[in-house]
Amino acid sequence: MTEQELLSAATEAVVAANEEKACEVAREAVSLGLDPLRVINEGFTPGMREVGDLFERGTMFLPEVILASEAMVAAVAILEESLPADQREKTAGSVVLGTIEGDVHDIGKGIVATLLRVYGFEVHDLGRDVPLTSFVEKVAETGADLVGTSALMTTTMVGQKALEKMLKEAGLRDQVKTMVGGAVVTQYWADKIGADAYAENAQEAVAKALELAQG
Amino acid sequence: MPSSESHDTDRPSSPRWGIKALERAELEALHQATLHVLWHAGVKVEDPPAVDIFEAAGATIERRGTHALVRLPASLVEESIRSAPGTFTLHGRDPKHNFLVRPGATGFTAGYGEHVMVIDIHTGEVRPTVKQDLADITRIQDNLEHVSFAERAACSGDQYPAVQAVHNYDAMVRNTSKHVFLSAGGGDNAKAIVAMAEAVAGGREKLRERPIVTCLVSPTSPLSLVTECTSSMIAAIEGGLNVVFHAMSLSGASSPATPVGVVVQHNAEVLSALVLAQAVRKGVPCIPAFNSTMMDLRRSVAPIGVPELALHGVAGIQLMQYYDLPTWAGACASDSKIPDAQQGYDFTLTAMPAALVGANVIYGIGALESVITFDYAAMIMGAEQAGRIKRIVQGIDLSGLDEAVALIEEVGPGGEYITHDHTFAHMRELSSSSIFDRKARELWERDGSKSAADRAYVEARRILASHEPAPLDDGVTEKLDAILAAREAEARAATA
Ligand code: B12
């Protein structure tokens, strides 16, 4: 296999969500002595990008995206073994996530958590019906870059506003960005309460999270 | 248009058309599968008082910190099914609106739960709902012939969040004398709603004799009863109300990706709630609702106007009928953003099977956009469509067979029926239309070439401007104000 062939095989293995194949390609790259970073960046990452595109266009199913990312993670782990620690891929950022107290709607939040993980974030998912103080404590404890809250009810979205205030009072608001979402939440609401970002769906949530984590 | 007739679908004598999708042996297999799940997987219950009730009733409990895993033995489940009645009355504030729940009786209502957005009836703007919207929608429900009871179709979004549910009841009871369905958002609100209903009904005992409101609670899929659900349920039942178990899983996300798996899990969820309800008060009327839809795993949304909703509903309702339990179907809702062709197709896709399988309550009229947005035109058109669907379900009355044969013979080949006495006697039984257009094209053009939705908005505005719901008894509104104010003060103090 030429290097070019191997890079295409890596991309294809991720798009096909074939973990076995992806690992095989990674081991082959190691045995050929190829540059692991190049194989990650030009072989596996383009695969994941294509998966993201296919999902966005509605041709790929969410479970396939998750399997594809698992294939990618497994292959990258093999390649990284031959990299010095400081060159290993860093996480895209860390996020504390949960559904506001009084609200049990957690399916959308779960999808956001999954996609954030797919795109390399470290996610602390606090679950549903989460007391506001738990968000504050988790942010303090982990030093997370972002805190994302989900509210699907008019009765619980007020919790997102209260959290802004509590983060300020705890002196944490300057070091953490806030992101809000859920069916009843809008960009208008995010602006009104001073949240850093709003996203309509999980893909947009990832895009906004990447922006915030880099900025 | 409004009539004072009984709102039951069919006279007992008339035949009933329907779907028989599943055989008895298949229903028995689904039942056994459900019993397996309730014992081997169990149900997660959060609130200690609810766990204690399950334990006293004979469930096996494993306490695990923030919740308990409750396993239900088959004998307890089956005993609970037997103790819940299949026939009872949903009382209207005005008894002329009483609805007798029994096999074969179907009634429709508007709203698929509590919509948070509405297409403004005057401006057409899509905006968040406020208490006045719920009052308006309820007033129209009060007036519509084919709406048998009023479900809380919008949320009082401009009110203090913790007590929006209590404001919802306040808005509804002042605007309809039909039976009311709504959720309470926790035990304290449920108690306030019971107190308000007592004031309206004329006292505690009167409410127990004639519960005029039913509390909707939601098991959370998969297999969980959260505190809000069990505390609302317990307070409502103790206050004399009946309950609806409003589970709603999304196939592929919170339940299996196959209909058979959804039906078994959903059945387990509603039966777990039924066991708790019967343990709180043996014999309390419980209506299991079938609302499970699907997750679109390519778009990450929960569409409602889908064939899966009807498949899950038909199977679930047949199971309830096998148990002699009353039934509720989520239907009528659309994922369209406006009252357009898709909305009409989506409506009938699910409403027709629900009616044909004989659901006692069918809700969802007026629901758009994955049940987020409510629309008045969709409500008016949906109510008329509900009437047409109910006509089909009534079926053909074969007792007129001999008379019809004699008539055909008498009129003979080449004759006519328009002037015959038989036609005169039966012509009022033929269907008519109000919003749906049947006119000749010229007449339709002369009336402005309007769409059905345009005419429906006009009709909704007409009803709002002219319909007065039956008033509450003297002194009741003051009592409602006082109970509401006290509950709101209590909630504000608790969060301050
Ligand atoms: C399924 C459902 C339920 C299930 C929830 C199960 C579960 N484990 O989550 C059950 C049956 C338990 C339930 C219960 C109730 N529900 Co409900 N429910 C829904 C429904 C139909 C779908 C929600 C859903 O999962 N959608 C699919 C997911 C994928 O979408 P999503 O959550 O919006 O998430 C996406 C985006 O919003 C975004 N996102 C989400 N979170 C976040 C977070 C961040 C940080 C970001 C950036 C983005 C983001 O990305 C996600 C993926 O793309 C909605 C209506 C709707 N269409 O939203 C009503 C709805 C939210 N429920 C409602 C109501 C009223 C209730 C109940 C009171 C019962 C009732 N109907 O009377 C109880 C209340 C329970 C409680 N205290 O929380 C109302 C809300 C009313 C209000 N006042 O606000 C709605 C609008 C429906 C209605 N017409 O009644 N419900």
Coordinates of C-alpha atoms in Angstrom, one line a residue, chain A:
Chain A
M1 CA 0.0 0.0 0.0
T2 CA 1.4 3.4 -0.9
E3 CA 1.1 6.2 1.6
Q4 CA -1.6 7.8 -0.5
E5 CA -3.6 4.5 -0.6
L6 CA -3.3 4.2 3.1
L7 CA -4.5 7.7 3.8
S8 CA -7.6 7.0 1.6
A9 CA -8.2 3.7 3.3
A10 CA -8.1 5.6 6.7
T11 CA -10.7 8.0 5.4
E12 CA -12.9 5.3 4.0
A13 CA -12.7 3.2 7.2
V14 CA -14.1 6.1 9.3
V15 CA -16.8 7.0 6.8
A16 CA -17.8 3.3 6.8
A17 CA -17.8 3.4 10.6
N18 CA -15.6 0.3 10.5
E19 CA -13.5 0.2 13.7
E20 CA -11.7 -3.0 12.8
K21 CA -10.6 -1.7 9.5
A22 CA -9.6 1.7 10.9
C23 CA -7.4 0.0 13.5
E24 CA -5.9 -2.3 10.9
V25 CA -5.0 0.8 8.8
A26 CA -3.5 2.5 11.9
R27 CA -1.3 -0.5 12.7
E28 CA -0.2 -0.7 9.1
A29 CA 0.8 2.9 9.2
V30 CA 2.8 2.3 12.4
S31 CA 4.6 -0.7 10.9
L32 CA 5.4 1.2 7.7
G33 CA 6.9 3.9 9.9
L34 CA 4.7 6.7 8.5
D35 CA 4.3 10.0 10.3
P36 CA 1.4 9.4 12.8
L37 CA 0.3 13.0 12.8
R38 CA 0.1 13.1 9.0
V39 CA -2.0 9.9 9.1
I40 CA -4.3 11.4 11.6
N41 CA -4.6 14.8 9.9
E42 CA -4.8 13.7 6.3
G43 CA -6.3 10.2 6.7
F44 CA -8.7 9.9 9.7
T45 CA -9.7 13.5 10.3
P46 CA -11.0 14.1 6.7
G47 CA -13.1 10.9 7.2
M48 CA -14.7 12.4 10.3
R49 CA -15.3 15.7 8.4
E50 CA -17.1 13.8 5.7
V51 CA -19.2 12.0 8.3
G52 CA -20.1 15.4 9.7
D53 CA -21.1 16.6 6.3
L54 CA -23.2 13.5 5.5
F55 CA -25.0 13.9 8.9
E56 CA -25.7 17.6 8.3
R57 CA -27.1 16.7 4.9
G58 CA -29.4 14.2 6.4
T59 CA -27.9 11.2 4.6
M60 CA -26.2 9.6 7.6
F61 CA -27.9 8.4 10.9
L62 CA -26.8 9.6 14.3
P63 CA -25.8 6.1 15.4
E64 CA -23.5 5.8 12.4
V65 CA -21.9 9.1 13.3
I66 CA -21.2 7.7 16.8
L67 CA -19.8 4.5 15.4
A68 CA -17.6 6.4 13.0
S69 CA -16.2 8.5 15.8
E70 CA -15.5 5.4 17.9
A71 CA -13.6 4.0 14.9
M72 CA -11.6 7.2 14.6
V73 CA -10.9 7.4 18.4
A74 CA -9.6 3.7 18.4
A75 CA -7.4 4.3 15.4
V76 CA -6.0 7.5 16.7
A77 CA -5.2 5.8 20.0
I78 CA -3.0 3.3 18.2
L79 CA -1.2 6.0 16.2
E80 CA -0.6 8.2 19.3
E81 CA 1.2 5.4 21.1
S82 CA 4.1 6.2 18.8
L83 CA 3.9 9.9 19.4
P84 CA 5.6 11.8 22.2
A85 CA 3.1 12.9 24.9
D86 CA 3.3 16.6 24.0
Q87 CA 2.3 15.9 20.4
R88 CA -0.8 13.9 21.2
E89 CA -4.1 15.4 20.2
K90 CA -5.5 17.7 22.8
T91 CA -9.2 17.8 23.5
A92 CA -11.2 20.4 21.7
G93 CA -12.2 21.8 25.1
S94 CA -14.2 20.7 28.1
V95 CA -17.9 21.2 28.6
V96 CA -20.2 20.9 31.6
L97 CA -23.7 19.9 30.3
G98 CA -27.1 19.3 31.8
T99 CA -30.8 19.8 31.7
I100 CA -32.1 22.5 34.1
E101 CA -33.7 21.7 37.5
G102 CA -37.4 20.8 37.1
D103 CA -37.0 19.6 33.6
V104 CA -36.6 16.0 32.6
H105 CA -36.4 16.5 28.8
D106 CA -32.9 15.1 28.2
I107 CA -33.0 13.5 24.8
G108 CA -31.7 16.5 22.9
K109 CA -29.2 17.3 25.6
G110 CA -27.9 13.7 25.3
I111 CA -27.5 14.1 21.5
V112 CA -25.6 17.4 22.1
A113 CA -23.3 15.6 24.6
T114 CA -22.7 12.8 22.1
L115 CA -21.8 15.0 19.2
L116 CA -19.6 17.2 21.3
R117 CA -17.7 14.0 22.3
V118 CA -17.6 13.0 18.6
Y119 CA -15.8 16.3 17.9
G120 CA -13.3 15.8 20.6
F121 CA -14.7 17.6 23.6
E122 CA -14.4 16.3 27.1
V123 CA -18.0 16.3 28.3
H124 CA -19.2 16.3 31.9
D125 CA -22.8 15.3 31.5
L126 CA -24.7 16.1 34.8
G127 CA -27.9 14.5 33.5
R128 CA -31.4 16.0 33.8
D129 CA -33.3 17.9 36.5
V130 CA -29.9 19.3 37.6
P131 CA -29.8 21.8 40.5
L132 CA -28.2 25.1 39.4
T133 CA -25.6 24.8 42.2
S134 CA -24.4 21.5 40.7
F135 CA -23.5 23.3 37.5
V136 CA -21.6 26.0 39.4
E137 CA -19.8 23.4 41.5
K138 CA -18.8 21.3 38.4
V139 CA -17.5 24.3 36.6
A140 CA -15.4 25.3 39.6
E141 CA -14.2 21.7 40.1
T142 CA -13.2 21.0 36.4
G143 CA -12.3 24.5 35.2
A144 CA -14.4 23.7 32.1
D145 CA -14.2 26.0 29.1
L146 CA -18.0 25.9 28.6
V147 CA -21.2 25.2 30.4
G148 CA -24.2 24.2 28.3
T149 CA -27.7 24.1 29.6
S150 CA -30.8 22.6 28.1
A151 CA -34.4 23.8 28.9
L152 CA -37.5 22.5 27.1
M153 CA -40.0 24.2 29.2
T154 CA -41.2 27.8 29.8
T155 CA -41.0 26.9 33.5
T156 CA -37.4 25.9 33.5
M157 CA -35.7 28.3 31.0
V158 CA -35.6 30.9 33.8
G159 CA -33.0 28.6 35.4
Q160 CA -30.6 29.5 32.6
K161 CA -30.9 33.2 33.5
A162 CA -30.4 32.4 37.2
L163 CA -27.3 30.4 36.4
E164 CA -25.7 33.4 34.6
K165 CA -26.1 35.3 37.9
M166 CA -24.9 32.4 40.1
L167 CA -21.8 32.0 37.9
K168 CA -21.1 35.7 38.3
E169 CA -21.5 35.6 42.0
A170 CA -19.2 32.6 42.2
G171 CA -16.6 34.7 40.3
L172 CA -16.6 32.1 37.5
R173 CA -18.4 33.9 34.7
D174 CA -15.1 35.3 33.2
Q175 CA -13.5 32.0 32.9
V176 CA -16.4 30.0 31.4
K177 CA -18.5 30.5 28.4
T178 CA -22.2 29.8 28.5
M179 CA -24.3 28.0 25.9
V180 CA -28.1 27.5 26.0
G181 CA -30.5 25.3 24.0
G182 CA -33.7 23.4 24.0
A183 CA -37.0 23.6 22.2
V184 CA -38.3 26.8 23.9
V185 CA -35.0 28.6 23.9
T186 CA -34.2 31.2 21.2
Q187 CA -31.3 33.4 20.2
Y188 CA -33.4 36.3 21.6
W189 CA -33.5 34.6 25.0
A190 CA -29.8 33.9 24.9
D191 CA -29.1 37.6 24.2
K192 CA -31.5 38.7 26.8
I193 CA -29.9 36.7 29.6
G194 CA -26.4 37.3 28.4
A195 CA -25.5 33.8 27.4
D196 CA -22.5 33.5 25.0
A197 CA -24.2 31.3 22.5
Y198 CA -27.4 29.7 21.5
A199 CA -27.8 26.7 19.1
E200 CA -30.9 25.4 17.4
N201 CA -29.6 21.9 17.1
A202 CA -26.7 19.6 18.0
Q203 CA -24.6 20.3 14.9
E204 CA -24.9 24.0 15.4
A205 CA -24.1 23.4 19.1
V206 CA -20.8 21.8 18.1
A207 CA -19.9 24.6 15.7
K208 CA -20.6 27.2 18.4
A209 CA -18.8 25.3 21.0
L210 CA -15.7 25.0 18.8
E211 CA -15.9 28.8 18.2
L212 CA -16.2 29.6 21.9
A213 CA -13.5 27.1 22.9
Q214 CA -11.0 28.6 20.5
G215 CA -12.0 32.2 21.2

